[in-house]
CSV table of C-alpha atoms in Angstrom, one decimal:
chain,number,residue,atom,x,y,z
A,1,UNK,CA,38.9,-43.3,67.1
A,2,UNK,CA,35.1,-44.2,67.3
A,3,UNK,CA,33.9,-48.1,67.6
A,4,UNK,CA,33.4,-48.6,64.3
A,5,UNK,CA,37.4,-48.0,63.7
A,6,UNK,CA,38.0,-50.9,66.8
A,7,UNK,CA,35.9,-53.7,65.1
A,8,UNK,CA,36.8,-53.6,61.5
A,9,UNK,CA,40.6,-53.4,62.4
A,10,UNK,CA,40.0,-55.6,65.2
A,11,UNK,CA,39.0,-58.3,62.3
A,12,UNK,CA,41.8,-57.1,60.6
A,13,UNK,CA,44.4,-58.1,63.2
A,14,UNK,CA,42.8,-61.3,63.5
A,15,UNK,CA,42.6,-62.3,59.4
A,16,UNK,CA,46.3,-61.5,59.1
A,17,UNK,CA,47.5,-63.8,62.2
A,18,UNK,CA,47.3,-61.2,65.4
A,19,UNK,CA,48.7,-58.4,62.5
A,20,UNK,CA,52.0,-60.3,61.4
A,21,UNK,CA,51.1,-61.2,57.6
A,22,UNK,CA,51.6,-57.5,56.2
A,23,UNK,CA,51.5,-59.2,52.6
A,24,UNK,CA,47.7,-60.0,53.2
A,25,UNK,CA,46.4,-57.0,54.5
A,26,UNK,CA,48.0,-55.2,51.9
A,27,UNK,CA,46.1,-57.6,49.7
A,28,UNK,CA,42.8,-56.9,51.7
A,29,UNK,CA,43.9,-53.0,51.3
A,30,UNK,CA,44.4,-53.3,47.4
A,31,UNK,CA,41.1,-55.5,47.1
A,32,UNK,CA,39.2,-52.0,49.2
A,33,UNK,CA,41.0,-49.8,46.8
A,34,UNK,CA,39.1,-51.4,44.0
A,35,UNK,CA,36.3,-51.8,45.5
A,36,UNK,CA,36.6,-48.1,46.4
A,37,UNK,CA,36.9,-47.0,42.9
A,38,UNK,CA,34.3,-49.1,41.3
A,39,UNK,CA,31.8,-47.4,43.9
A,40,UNK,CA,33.2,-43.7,43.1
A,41,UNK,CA,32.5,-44.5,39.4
A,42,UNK,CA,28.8,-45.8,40.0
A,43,UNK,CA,28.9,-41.9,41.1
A,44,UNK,CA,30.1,-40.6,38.3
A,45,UNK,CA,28.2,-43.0,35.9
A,46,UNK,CA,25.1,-42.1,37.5
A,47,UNK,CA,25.9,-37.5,37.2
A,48,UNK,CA,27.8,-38.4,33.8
A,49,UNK,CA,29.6,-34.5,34.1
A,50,UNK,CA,33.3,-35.7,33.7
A,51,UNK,CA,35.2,-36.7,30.7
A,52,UNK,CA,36.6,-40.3,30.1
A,53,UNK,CA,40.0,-39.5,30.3
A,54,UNK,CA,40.1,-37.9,33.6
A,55,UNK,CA,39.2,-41.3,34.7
A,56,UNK,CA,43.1,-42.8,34.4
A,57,UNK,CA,44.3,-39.8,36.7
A,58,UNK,CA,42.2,-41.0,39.3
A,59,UNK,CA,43.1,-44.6,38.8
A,60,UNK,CA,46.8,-44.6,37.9
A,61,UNK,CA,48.8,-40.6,38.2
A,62,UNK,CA,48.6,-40.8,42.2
A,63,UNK,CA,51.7,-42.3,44.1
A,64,UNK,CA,50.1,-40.9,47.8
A,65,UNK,CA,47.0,-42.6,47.3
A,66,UNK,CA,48.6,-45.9,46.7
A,67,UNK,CA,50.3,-45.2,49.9
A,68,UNK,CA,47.5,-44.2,51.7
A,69,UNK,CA,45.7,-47.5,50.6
A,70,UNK,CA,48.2,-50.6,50.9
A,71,UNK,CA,51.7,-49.4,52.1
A,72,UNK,CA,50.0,-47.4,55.2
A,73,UNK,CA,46.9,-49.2,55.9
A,74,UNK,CA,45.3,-46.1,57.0
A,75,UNK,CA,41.3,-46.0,58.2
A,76,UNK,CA,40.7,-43.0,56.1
A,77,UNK,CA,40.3,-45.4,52.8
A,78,UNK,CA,38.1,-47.8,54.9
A,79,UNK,CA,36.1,-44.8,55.8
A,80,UNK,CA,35.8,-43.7,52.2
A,81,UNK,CA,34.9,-46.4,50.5
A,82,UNK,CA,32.1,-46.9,53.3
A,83,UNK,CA,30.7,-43.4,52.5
A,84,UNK,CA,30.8,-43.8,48.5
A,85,UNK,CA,28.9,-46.7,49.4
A,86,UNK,CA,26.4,-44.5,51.5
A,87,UNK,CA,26.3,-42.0,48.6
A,88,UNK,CA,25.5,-45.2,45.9
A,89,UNK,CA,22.3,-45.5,48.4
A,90,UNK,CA,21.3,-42.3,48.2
A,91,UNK,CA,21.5,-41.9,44.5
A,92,UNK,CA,19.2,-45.3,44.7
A,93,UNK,CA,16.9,-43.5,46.8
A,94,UNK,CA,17.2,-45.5,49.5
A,95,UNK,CA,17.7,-43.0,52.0
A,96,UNK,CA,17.5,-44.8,55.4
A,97,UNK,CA,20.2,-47.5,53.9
A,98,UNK,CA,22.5,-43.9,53.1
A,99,UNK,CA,21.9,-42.9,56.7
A,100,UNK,CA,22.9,-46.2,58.1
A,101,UNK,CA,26.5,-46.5,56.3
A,102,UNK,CA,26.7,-43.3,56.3
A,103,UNK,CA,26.9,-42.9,60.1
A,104,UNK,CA,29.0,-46.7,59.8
A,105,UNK,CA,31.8,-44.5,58.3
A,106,UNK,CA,31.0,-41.9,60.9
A,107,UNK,CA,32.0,-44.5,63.2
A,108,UNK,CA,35.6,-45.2,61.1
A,109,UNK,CA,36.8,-41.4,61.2
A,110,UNK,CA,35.4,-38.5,62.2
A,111,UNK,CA,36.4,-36.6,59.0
A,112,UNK,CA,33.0,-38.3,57.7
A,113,UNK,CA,31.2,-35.4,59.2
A,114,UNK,CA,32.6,-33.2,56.9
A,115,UNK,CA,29.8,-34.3,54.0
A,116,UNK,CA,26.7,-33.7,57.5
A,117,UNK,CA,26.2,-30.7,56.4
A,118,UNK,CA,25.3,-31.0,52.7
A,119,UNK,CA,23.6,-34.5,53.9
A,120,UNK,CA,21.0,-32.4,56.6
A,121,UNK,CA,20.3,-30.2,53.3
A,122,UNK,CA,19.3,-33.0,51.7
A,123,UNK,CA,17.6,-34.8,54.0
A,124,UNK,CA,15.2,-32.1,54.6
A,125,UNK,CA,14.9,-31.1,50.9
A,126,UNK,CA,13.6,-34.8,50.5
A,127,UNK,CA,11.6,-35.3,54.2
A,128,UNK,CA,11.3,-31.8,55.7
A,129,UNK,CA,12.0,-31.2,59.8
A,130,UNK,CA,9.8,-34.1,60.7
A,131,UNK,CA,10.3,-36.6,58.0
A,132,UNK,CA,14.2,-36.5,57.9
A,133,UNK,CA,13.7,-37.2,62.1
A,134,UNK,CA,13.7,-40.7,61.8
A,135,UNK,CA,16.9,-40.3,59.1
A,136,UNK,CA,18.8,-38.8,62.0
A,137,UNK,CA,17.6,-41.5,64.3
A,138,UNK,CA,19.0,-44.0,62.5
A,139,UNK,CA,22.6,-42.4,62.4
A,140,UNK,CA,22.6,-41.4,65.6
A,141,UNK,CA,21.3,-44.9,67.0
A,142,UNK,CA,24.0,-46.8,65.0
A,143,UNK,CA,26.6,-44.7,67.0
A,144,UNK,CA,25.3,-45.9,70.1
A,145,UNK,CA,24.8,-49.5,69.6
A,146,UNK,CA,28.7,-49.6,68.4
A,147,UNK,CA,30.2,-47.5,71.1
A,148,UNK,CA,28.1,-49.6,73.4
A,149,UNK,CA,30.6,-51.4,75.4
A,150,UNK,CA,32.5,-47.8,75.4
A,151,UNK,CA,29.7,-45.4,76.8
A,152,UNK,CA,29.0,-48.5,79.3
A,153,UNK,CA,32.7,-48.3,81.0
A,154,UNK,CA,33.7,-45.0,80.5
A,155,UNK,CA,31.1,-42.6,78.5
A,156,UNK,CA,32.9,-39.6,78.7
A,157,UNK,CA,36.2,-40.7,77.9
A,158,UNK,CA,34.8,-42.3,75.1
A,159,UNK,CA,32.8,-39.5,73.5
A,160,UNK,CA,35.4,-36.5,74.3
A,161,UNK,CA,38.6,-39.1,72.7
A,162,UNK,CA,36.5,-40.6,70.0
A,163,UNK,CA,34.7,-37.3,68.6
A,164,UNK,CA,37.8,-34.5,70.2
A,165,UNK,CA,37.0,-31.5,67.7
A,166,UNK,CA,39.6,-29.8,69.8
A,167,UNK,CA,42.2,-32.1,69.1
A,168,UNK,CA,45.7,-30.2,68.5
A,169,UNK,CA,47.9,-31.3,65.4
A,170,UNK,CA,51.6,-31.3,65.3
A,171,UNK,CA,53.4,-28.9,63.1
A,172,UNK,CA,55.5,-31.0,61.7
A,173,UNK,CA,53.0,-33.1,59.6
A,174,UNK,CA,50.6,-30.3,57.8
A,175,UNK,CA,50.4,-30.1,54.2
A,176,UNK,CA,48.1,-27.0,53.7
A,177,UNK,CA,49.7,-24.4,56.5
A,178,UNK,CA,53.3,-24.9,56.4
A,179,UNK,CA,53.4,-20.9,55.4
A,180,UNK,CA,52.5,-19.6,58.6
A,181,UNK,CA,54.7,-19.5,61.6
A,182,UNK,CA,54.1,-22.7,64.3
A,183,UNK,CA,52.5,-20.2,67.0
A,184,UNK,CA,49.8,-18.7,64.9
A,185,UNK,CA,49.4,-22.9,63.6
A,186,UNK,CA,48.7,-23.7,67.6
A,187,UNK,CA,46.6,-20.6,68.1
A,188,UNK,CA,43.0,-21.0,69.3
A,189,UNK,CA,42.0,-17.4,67.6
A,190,UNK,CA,43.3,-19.0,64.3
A,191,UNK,CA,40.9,-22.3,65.0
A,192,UNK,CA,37.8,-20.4,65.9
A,193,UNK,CA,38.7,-17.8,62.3
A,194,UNK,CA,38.7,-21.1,60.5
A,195,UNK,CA,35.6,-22.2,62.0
A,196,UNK,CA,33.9,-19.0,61.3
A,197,UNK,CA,34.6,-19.3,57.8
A,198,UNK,CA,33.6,-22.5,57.6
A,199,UNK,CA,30.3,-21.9,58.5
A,200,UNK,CA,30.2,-18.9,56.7
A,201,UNK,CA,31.0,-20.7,53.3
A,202,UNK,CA,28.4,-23.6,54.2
A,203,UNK,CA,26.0,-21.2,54.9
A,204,UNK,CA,26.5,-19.1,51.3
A,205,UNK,CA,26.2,-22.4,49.4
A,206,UNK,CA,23.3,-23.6,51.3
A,207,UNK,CA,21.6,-20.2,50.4
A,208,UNK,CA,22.9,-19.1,46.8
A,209,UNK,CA,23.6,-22.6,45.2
A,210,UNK,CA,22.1,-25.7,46.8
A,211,UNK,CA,19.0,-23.9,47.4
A,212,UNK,CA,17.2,-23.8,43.9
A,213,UNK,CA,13.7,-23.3,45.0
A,214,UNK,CA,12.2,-19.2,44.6
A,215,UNK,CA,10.6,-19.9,48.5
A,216,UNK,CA,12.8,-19.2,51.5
A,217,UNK,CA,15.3,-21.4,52.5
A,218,UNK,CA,13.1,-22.1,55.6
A,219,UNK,CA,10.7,-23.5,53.6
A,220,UNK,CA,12.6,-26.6,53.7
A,221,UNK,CA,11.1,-26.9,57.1
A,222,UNK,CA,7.9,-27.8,55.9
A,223,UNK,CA,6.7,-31.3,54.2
A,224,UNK,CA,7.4,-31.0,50.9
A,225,UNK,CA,4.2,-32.0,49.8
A,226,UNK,CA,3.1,-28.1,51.3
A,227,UNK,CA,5.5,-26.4,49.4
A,228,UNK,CA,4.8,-23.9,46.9
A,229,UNK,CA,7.2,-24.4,44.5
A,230,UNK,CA,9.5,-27.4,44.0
A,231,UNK,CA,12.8,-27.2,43.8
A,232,UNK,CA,14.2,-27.2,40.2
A,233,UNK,CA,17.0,-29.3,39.2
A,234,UNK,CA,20.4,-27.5,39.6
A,235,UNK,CA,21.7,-26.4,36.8
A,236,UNK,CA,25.1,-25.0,35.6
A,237,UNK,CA,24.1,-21.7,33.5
A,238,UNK,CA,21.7,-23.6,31.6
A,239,UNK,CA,24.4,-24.7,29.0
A,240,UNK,CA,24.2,-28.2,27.5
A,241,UNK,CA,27.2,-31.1,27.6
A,242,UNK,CA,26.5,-32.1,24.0
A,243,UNK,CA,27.7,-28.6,22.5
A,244,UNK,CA,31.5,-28.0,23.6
A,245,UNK,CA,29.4,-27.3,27.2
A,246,UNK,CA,27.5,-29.1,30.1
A,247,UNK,CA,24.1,-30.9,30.5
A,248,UNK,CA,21.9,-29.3,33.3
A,249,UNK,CA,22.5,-31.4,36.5
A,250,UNK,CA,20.0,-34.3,37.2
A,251,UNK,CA,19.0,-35.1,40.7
A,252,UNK,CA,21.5,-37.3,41.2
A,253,UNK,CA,24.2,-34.6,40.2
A,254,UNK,CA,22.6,-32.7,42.5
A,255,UNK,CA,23.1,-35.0,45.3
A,256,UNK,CA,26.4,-35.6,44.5
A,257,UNK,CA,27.3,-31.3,44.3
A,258,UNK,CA,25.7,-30.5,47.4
A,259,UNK,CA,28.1,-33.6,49.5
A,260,UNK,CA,31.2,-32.9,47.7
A,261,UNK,CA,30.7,-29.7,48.2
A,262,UNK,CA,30.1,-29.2,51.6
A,263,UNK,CA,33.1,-31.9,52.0
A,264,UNK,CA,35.4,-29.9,50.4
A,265,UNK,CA,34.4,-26.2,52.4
A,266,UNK,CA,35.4,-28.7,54.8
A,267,UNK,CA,38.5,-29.5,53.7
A,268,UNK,CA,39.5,-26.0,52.3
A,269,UNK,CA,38.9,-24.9,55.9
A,270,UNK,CA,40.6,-27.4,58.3
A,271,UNK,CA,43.1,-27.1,60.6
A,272,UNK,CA,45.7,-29.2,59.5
A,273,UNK,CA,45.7,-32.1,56.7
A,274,UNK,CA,48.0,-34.3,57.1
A,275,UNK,CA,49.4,-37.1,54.0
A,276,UNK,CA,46.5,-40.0,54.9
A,277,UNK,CA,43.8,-36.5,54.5
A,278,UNK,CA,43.9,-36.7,50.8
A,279,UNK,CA,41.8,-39.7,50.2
A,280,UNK,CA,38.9,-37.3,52.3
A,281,UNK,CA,38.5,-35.2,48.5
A,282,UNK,CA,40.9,-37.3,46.2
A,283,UNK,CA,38.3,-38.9,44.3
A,284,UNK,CA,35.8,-35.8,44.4
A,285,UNK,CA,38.3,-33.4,42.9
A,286,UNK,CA,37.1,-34.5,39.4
A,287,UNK,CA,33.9,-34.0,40.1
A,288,UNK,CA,34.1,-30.6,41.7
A,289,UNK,CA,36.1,-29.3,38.4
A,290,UNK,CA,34.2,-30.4,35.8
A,291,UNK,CA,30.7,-30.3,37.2
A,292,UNK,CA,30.8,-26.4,35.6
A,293,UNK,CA,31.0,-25.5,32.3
A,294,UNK,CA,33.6,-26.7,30.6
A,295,UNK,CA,35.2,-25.3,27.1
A,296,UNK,CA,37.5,-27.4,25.3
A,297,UNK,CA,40.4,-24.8,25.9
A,298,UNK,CA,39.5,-25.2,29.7
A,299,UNK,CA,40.0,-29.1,29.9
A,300,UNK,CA,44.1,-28.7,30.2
A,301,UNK,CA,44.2,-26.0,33.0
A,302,UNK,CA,41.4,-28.1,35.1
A,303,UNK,CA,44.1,-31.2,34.6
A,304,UNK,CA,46.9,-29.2,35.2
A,305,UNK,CA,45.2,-28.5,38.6
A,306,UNK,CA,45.0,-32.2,39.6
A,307,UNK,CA,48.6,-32.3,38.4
A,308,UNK,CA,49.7,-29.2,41.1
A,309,UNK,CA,47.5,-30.6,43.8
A,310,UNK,CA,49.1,-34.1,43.9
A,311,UNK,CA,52.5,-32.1,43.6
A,312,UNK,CA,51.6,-30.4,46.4
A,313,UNK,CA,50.6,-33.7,48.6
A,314,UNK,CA,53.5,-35.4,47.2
A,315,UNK,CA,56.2,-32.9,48.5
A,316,UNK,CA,57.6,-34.4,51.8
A,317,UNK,CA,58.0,-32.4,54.3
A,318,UNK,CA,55.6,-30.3,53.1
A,319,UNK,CA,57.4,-26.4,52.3
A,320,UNK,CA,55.9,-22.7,52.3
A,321,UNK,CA,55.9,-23.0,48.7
A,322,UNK,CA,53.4,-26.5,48.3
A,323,UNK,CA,50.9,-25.7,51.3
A,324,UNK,CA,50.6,-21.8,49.6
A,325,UNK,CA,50.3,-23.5,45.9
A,326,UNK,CA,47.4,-26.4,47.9
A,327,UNK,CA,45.5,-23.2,49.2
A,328,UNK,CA,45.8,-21.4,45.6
A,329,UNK,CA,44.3,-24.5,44.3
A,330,UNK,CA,41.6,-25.3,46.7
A,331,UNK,CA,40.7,-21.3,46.1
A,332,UNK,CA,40.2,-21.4,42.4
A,333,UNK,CA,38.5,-24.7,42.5
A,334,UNK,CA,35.6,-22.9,45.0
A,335,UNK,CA,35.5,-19.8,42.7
A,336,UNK,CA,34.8,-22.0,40.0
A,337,UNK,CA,32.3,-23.5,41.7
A,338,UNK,CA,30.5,-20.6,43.2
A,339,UNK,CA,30.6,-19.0,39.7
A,340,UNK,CA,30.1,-22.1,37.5
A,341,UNK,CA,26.9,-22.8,39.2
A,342,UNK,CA,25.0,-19.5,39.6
A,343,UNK,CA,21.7,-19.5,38.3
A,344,UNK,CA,21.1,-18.1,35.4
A,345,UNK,CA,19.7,-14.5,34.8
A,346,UNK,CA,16.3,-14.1,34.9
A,347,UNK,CA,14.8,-12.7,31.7
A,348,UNK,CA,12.2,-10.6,31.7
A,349,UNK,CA,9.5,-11.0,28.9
A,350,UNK,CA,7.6,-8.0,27.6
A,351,UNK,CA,3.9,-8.4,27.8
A,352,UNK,CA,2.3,-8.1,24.2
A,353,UNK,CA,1.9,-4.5,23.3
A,354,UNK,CA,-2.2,-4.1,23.0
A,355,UNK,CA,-1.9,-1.2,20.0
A,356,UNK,CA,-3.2,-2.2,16.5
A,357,UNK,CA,-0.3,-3.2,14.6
A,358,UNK,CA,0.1,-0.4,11.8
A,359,UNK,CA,-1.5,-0.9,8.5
A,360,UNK,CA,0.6,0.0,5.3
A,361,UNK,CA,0.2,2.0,3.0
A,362,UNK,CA,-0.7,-0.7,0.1
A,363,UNK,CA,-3.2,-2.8,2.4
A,364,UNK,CA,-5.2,0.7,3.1
């Protein structure tokens, strides 16, 4: 794991007596669980797309995230809660603050990177090439002052172990491709098909649905301030929340559906998950299903599909049946949100016809 992951647990083997008192680090655990969830619903405060209710299955209807949390002790939550944090900034508009934490829970897990891609979006949405320069800096400077006394000793070792994107998973713990047979799991032609779509499906939603402006995508490239047209808020068919339907995203909904959306191409694309993987989406999945429009009839399937997916990540081992019901899941979710958020038709107006309107027959 990177440095980041060695201090913070470093501090946690010394708080809980050289990693002997289990009872407070499951304390510290549940204490970052709420913390966790109090910064996820700043998020949701600040978009104001889901419903109420949905807010007690995040909080209460999930066994594995318990676990994940204070029964496993994983780094995955400590990663989270790090980039909800980094998220919170960037809603605030405190951009170089986002980068900073953000590349702090680089420095946790790895799986972090996941949201880079809607992030460099965003960044030059905001900055342009040469104004989101300095954002980068920052993120990639914090990786260097913490994996400082790594790079020092043993640089190599330290980046290829701490960042190893060709890292092979066991079998025997994936949730989402327990269908397929363990050789075509292993195979490199399968990792490079996954990669490929992955890219491709960044690269549709970069084009078709995060980018709102009518200029070329490249014109991101430029200052903003040169920019012919500004980007419009994103909207979701230009229905309103207040009628049975959805508000047009603000600019912080925006922010939001561009991360959790490139997080979750992410996720629907990865190699393996294994049981600790949920928290990477766990508290997005709301988010990502009722950030569309939603009609009242539609509310119970959308639950139902948080009820299937926690199914699926609660069946141990994992069978051909759960990781083929995950991926069913994870593909209506993405057609929902490739359809839910297409702009809307453009109209074309009639210019006003220039004839004389007709005189009747009374007024002559």
């Amino acid at each position: 794991y990177p440095a980041g992951f060695v201090y913070i647990f470093l501090g946690l083997y010394y708080a809980t007596g050289r990693g002997t008192d289990i009872h407070l680090a499951q304390y510290l655990f549940a204490g970052l669980y709420l913390l966790n969830l109090l910064l996820v619903f700043r998020i949701y405060c600040r978009t104001n797309k889901v419903p109420p209710y949905v807010f007690f299955f995040m909080c209460c209807a999930s066994y594995r995230i318990h676990s994940i949390f204070v029964l496993r002790l994983f780094n995955d939550p400590v990663a989270m809660a790090i980039l909800f944090l980094a998220i919170n900034l960037f809603l605030e508009e405190r951009w170089s603050w986002g980068c900073f934490f953000f590349s702090l829970a680089v420095s946790v897990k790895m799986n972090i990177l996941l949201f880079a891609p809607g992030l460099l979006f965003l960044l030059l949405q905001q900055f342009g090439l040469w104004g989101c320069i300095p954002k980068l800096c920052i993120c990639a400077l914090l990786q260097v002052v913490l994996g400082l006394p790594f790079l020092v000793v043993n640089p190599v070792g330290y980046l290829t172990r701490s960042f190893d994107l060709g890292r092979q998973f066991q079998f025997k713990w994936t949730v989402n491709w327990r269908f397929l047979s363990e050789e075509v799991f292993q195979d490199r032609a399968f990792h490079a098909t996954l990669l490929l779509v992955h890219l491709a499906g960044l690269g549709l939603f970069a084009l078709h649905r995060w980018h709102r402006s009518k200029e070329s995508i490249l014109a991101l490239l430029k200052d903003p301030a040169e920019r012919k047209h500004a980007s419009p808020p994103l909207t979701v068919n230009n229905i309103l929340w207040q009628a049975p339907c959805v508000c047009p995203l603000n600019a912080s909904a925006q922010i939001v559906f561009v991360l959790f959306s490139s997080n979750f191409l992410g996720v629907c694309c990865s190699r393996s998950l294994h049981y600790q993987f949920y928290v990477w989406y766990f508290h997005t999945l709301p988010y990502l299903l009722w950030c569309t429009p939603t009609a009242k009839l539609a509310h119970m399937p959308k639950v139902l599909l948080l009820g299937v997916i926690e199914l699926c990540w609660n069946t141990y081992p994992s069978t051909v049946c759960s990781s083929l019901s995950l991926h069913i899941c994870h593909g209506l979710i993405l057609l929902q949100l490739w359809y839910g958020t297409a702009p809307p038709p453009v109209t074309h107006t009639h210019p006003p016809s220039r004839r004389p309107a007709a005189i009747s027959k009374k007024a002559q």
